[in-house]
PDB file of C-alpha atoms in Angstrom:
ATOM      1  CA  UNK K   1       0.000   0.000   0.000  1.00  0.00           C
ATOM      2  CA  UNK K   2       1.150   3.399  -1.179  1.00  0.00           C
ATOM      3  CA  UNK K   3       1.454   6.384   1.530  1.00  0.00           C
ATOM      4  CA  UNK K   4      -1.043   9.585  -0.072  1.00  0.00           C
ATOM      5  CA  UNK K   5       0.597  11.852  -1.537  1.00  0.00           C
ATOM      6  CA  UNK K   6       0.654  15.323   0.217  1.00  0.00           C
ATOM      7  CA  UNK K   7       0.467  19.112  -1.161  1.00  0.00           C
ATOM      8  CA  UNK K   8       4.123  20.521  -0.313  1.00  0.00           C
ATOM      9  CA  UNK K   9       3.681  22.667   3.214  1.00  0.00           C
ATOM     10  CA  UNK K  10       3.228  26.779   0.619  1.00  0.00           C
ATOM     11  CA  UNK K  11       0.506  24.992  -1.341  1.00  0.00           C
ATOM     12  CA  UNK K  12      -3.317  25.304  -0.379  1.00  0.00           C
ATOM     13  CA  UNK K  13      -5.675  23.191  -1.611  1.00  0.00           C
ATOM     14  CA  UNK K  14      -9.578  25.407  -1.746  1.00  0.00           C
ATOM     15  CA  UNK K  15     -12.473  24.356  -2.472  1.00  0.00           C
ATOM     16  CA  UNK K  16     -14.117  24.634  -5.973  1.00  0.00           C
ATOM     17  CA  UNK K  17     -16.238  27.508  -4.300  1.00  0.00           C
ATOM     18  CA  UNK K  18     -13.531  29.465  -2.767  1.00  0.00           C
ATOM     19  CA  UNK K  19     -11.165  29.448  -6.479  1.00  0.00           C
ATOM     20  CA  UNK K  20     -11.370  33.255  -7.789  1.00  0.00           C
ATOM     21  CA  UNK K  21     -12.715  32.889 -11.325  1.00  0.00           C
ATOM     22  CA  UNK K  22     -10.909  34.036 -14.339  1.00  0.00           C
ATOM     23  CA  UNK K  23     -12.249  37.205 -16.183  1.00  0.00           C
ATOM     24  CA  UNK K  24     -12.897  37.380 -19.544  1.00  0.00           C
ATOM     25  CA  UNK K  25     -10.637  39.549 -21.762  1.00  0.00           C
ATOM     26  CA  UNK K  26     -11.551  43.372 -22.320  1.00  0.00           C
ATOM     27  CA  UNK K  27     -13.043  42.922 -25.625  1.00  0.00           C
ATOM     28  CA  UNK K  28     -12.335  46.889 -26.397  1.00  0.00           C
ATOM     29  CA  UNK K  29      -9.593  48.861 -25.679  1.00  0.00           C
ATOM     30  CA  UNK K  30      -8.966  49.674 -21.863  1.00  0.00           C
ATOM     31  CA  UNK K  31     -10.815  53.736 -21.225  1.00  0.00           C
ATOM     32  CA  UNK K  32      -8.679  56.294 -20.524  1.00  0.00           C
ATOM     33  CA  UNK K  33      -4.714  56.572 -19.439  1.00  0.00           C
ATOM     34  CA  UNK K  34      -5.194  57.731 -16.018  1.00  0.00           C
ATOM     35  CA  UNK K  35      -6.833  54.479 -14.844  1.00  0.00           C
ATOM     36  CA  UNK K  36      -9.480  56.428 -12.775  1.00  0.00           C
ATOM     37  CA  UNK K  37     -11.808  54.283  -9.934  1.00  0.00           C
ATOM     38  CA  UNK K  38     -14.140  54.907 -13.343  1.00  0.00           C
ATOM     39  CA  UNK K  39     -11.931  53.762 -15.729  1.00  0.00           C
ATOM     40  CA  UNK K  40     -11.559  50.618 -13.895  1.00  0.00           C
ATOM     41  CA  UNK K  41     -15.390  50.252 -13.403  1.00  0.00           C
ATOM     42  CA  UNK K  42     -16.342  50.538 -16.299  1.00  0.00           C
ATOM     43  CA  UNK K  43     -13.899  47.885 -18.117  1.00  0.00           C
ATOM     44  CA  UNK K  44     -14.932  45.169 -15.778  1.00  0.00           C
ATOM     45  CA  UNK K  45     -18.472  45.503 -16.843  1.00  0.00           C
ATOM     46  CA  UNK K  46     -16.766  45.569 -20.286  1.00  0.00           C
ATOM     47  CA  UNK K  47     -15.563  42.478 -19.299  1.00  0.00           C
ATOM     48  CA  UNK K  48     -17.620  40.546 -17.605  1.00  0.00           C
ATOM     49  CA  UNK K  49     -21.160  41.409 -18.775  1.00  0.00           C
ATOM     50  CA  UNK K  50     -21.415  40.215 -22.286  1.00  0.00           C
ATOM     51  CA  UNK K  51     -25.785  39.684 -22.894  1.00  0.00           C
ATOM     52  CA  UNK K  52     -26.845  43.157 -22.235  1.00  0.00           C
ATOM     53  CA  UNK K  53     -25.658  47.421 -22.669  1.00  0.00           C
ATOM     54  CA  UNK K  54     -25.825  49.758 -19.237  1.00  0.00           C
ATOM     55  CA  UNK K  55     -25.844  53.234 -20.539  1.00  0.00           C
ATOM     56  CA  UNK K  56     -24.409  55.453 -18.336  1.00  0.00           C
ATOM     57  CA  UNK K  57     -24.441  59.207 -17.912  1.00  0.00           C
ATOM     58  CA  UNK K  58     -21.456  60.675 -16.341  1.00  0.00           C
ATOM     59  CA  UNK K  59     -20.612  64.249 -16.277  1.00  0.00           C
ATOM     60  CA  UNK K  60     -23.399  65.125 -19.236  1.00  0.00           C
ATOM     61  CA  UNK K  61     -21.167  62.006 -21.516  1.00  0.00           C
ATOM     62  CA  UNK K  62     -23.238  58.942 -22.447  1.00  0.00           C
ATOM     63  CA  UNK K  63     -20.672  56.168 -22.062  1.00  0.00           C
ATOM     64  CA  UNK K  64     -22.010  52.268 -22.531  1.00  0.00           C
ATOM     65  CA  UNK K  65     -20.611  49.612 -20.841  1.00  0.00           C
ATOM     66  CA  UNK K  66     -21.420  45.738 -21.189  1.00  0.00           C
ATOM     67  CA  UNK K  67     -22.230  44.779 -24.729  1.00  0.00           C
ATOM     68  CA  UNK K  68     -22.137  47.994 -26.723  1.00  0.00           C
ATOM     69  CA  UNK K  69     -23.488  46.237 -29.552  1.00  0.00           C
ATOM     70  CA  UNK K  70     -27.575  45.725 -27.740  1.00  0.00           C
ATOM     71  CA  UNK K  71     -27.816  49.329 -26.561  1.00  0.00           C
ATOM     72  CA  UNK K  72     -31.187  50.353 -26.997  1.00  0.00           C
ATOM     73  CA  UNK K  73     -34.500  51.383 -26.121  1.00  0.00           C
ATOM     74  CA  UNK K  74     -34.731  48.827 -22.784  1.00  0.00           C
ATOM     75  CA  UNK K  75     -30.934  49.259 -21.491  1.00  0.00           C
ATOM     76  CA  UNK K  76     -30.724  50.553 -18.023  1.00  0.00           C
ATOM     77  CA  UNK K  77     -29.599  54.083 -17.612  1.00  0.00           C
ATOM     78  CA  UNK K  78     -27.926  55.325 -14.540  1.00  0.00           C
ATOM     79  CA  UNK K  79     -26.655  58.898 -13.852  1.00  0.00           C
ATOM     80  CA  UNK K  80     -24.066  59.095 -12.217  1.00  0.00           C
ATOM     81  CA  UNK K  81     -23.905  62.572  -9.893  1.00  0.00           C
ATOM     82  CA  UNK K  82     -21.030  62.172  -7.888  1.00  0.00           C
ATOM     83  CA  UNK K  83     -17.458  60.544  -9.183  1.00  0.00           C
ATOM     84  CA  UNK K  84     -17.117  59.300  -6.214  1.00  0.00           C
ATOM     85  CA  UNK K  85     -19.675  56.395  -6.709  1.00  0.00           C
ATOM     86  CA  UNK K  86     -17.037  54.283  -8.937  1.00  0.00           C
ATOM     87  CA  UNK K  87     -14.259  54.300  -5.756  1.00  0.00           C
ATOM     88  CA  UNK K  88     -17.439  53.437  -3.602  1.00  0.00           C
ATOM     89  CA  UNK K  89     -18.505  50.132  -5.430  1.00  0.00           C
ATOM     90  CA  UNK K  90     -15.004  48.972  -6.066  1.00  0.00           C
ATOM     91  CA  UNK K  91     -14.000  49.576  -2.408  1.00  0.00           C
ATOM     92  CA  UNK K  92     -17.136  48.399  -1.107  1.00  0.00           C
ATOM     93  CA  UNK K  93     -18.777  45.890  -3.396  1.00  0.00           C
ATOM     94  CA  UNK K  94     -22.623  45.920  -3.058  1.00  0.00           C
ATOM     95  CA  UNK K  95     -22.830  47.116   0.356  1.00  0.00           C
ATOM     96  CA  UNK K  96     -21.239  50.226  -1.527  1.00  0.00           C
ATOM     97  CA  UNK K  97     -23.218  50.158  -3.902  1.00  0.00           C
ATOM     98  CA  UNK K  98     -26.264  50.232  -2.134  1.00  0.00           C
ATOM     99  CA  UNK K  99     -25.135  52.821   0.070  1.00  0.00           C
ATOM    100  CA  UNK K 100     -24.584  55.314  -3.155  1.00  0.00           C
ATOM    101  CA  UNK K 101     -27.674  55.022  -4.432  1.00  0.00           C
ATOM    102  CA  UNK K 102     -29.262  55.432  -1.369  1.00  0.00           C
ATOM    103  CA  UNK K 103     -27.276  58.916  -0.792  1.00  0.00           C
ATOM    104  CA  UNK K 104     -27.926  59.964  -4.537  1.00  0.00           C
ATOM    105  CA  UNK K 105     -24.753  58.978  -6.000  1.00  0.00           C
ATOM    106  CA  UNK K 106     -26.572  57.197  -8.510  1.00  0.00           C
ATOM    107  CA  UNK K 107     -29.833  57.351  -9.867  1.00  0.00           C
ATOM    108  CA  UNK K 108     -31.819  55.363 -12.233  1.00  0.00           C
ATOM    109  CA  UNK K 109     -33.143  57.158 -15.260  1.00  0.00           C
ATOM    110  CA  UNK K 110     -34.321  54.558 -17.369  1.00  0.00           C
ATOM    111  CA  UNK K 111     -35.697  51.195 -16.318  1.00  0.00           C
ATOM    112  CA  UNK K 112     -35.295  49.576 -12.608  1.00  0.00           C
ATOM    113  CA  UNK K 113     -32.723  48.535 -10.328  1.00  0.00           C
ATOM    114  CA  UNK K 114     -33.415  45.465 -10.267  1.00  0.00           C
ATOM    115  CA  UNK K 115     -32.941  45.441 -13.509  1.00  0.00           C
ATOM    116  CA  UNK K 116     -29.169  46.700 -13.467  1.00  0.00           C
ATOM    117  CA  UNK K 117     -28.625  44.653 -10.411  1.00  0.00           C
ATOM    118  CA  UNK K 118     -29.795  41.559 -12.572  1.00  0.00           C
ATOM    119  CA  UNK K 119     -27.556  42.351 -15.293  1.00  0.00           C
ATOM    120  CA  UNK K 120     -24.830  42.402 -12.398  1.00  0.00           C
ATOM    121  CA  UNK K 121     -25.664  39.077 -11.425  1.00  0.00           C
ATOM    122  CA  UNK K 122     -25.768  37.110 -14.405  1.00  0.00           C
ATOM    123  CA  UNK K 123     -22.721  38.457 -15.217  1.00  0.00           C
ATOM    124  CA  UNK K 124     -21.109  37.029 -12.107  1.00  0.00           C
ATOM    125  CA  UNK K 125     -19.715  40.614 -11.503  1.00  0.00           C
ATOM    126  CA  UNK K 126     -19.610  40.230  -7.618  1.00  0.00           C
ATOM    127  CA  UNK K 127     -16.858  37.525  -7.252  1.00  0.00           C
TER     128      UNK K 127
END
């Protein structure tokens, strides 16, 4: 009978749950030079939600993120008031998130929240 065969003592072994998953490649070209907290939140919805366009509007600019491609009539639109919502949700995750648009960081102008928060979701955005 064989002894098992151990991990060596730097190597962890985590369960399928606990792996981080692998993000899809930017499918545009990274925003902006400065890599702003809104730079960077806006390619990892490039990057991650692929079925579905979240028109922003930031500082008067429209700016899409997601799938460019199925903007329309029934994509989401949030307006963004305060620049300081993008360091927020990437700091905080949803519990920043919620806390934005509950002080008026955010708003929605077209559509629901559940509906953006949906689009979140199936695009596995929070791990």
């Amino acid at each position: 009978m064989s002894a098992p065969t151990q991990q060596p003592a730097n190597e962890v072994d985590f369960p399928p749950h606990a792996r981080v998953p692998v993000c899809a490649p930017v499918s545009r070209p990274p925003r902006g030079r400065g890599r702003t907290p809104k730079d960077l939140f806006l390619d990892l919805l490039d990057a991650n939600i692929t079925d579905a366009a979240i028109h922003f509007i930031i500082d008067g600019e429209d700016v899409v993120a997601g799938n460019a491609a199925l903007d329309g009539p029934d994509s989401v639109v949030l307006a963004i008031h305060r620049n300081h919502f993008f360091a927020r949700v990437l700091g905080e995750g949803n519990l920043g998130l919620g806390e934005a648009f509950m002080d008026g960081d955010v708003t929605v102008e077209r559509g629901e929240m559940w509906q953006f928060l949906t689009t979140l979701l199936r695009g596995k955005i929070d791990r």
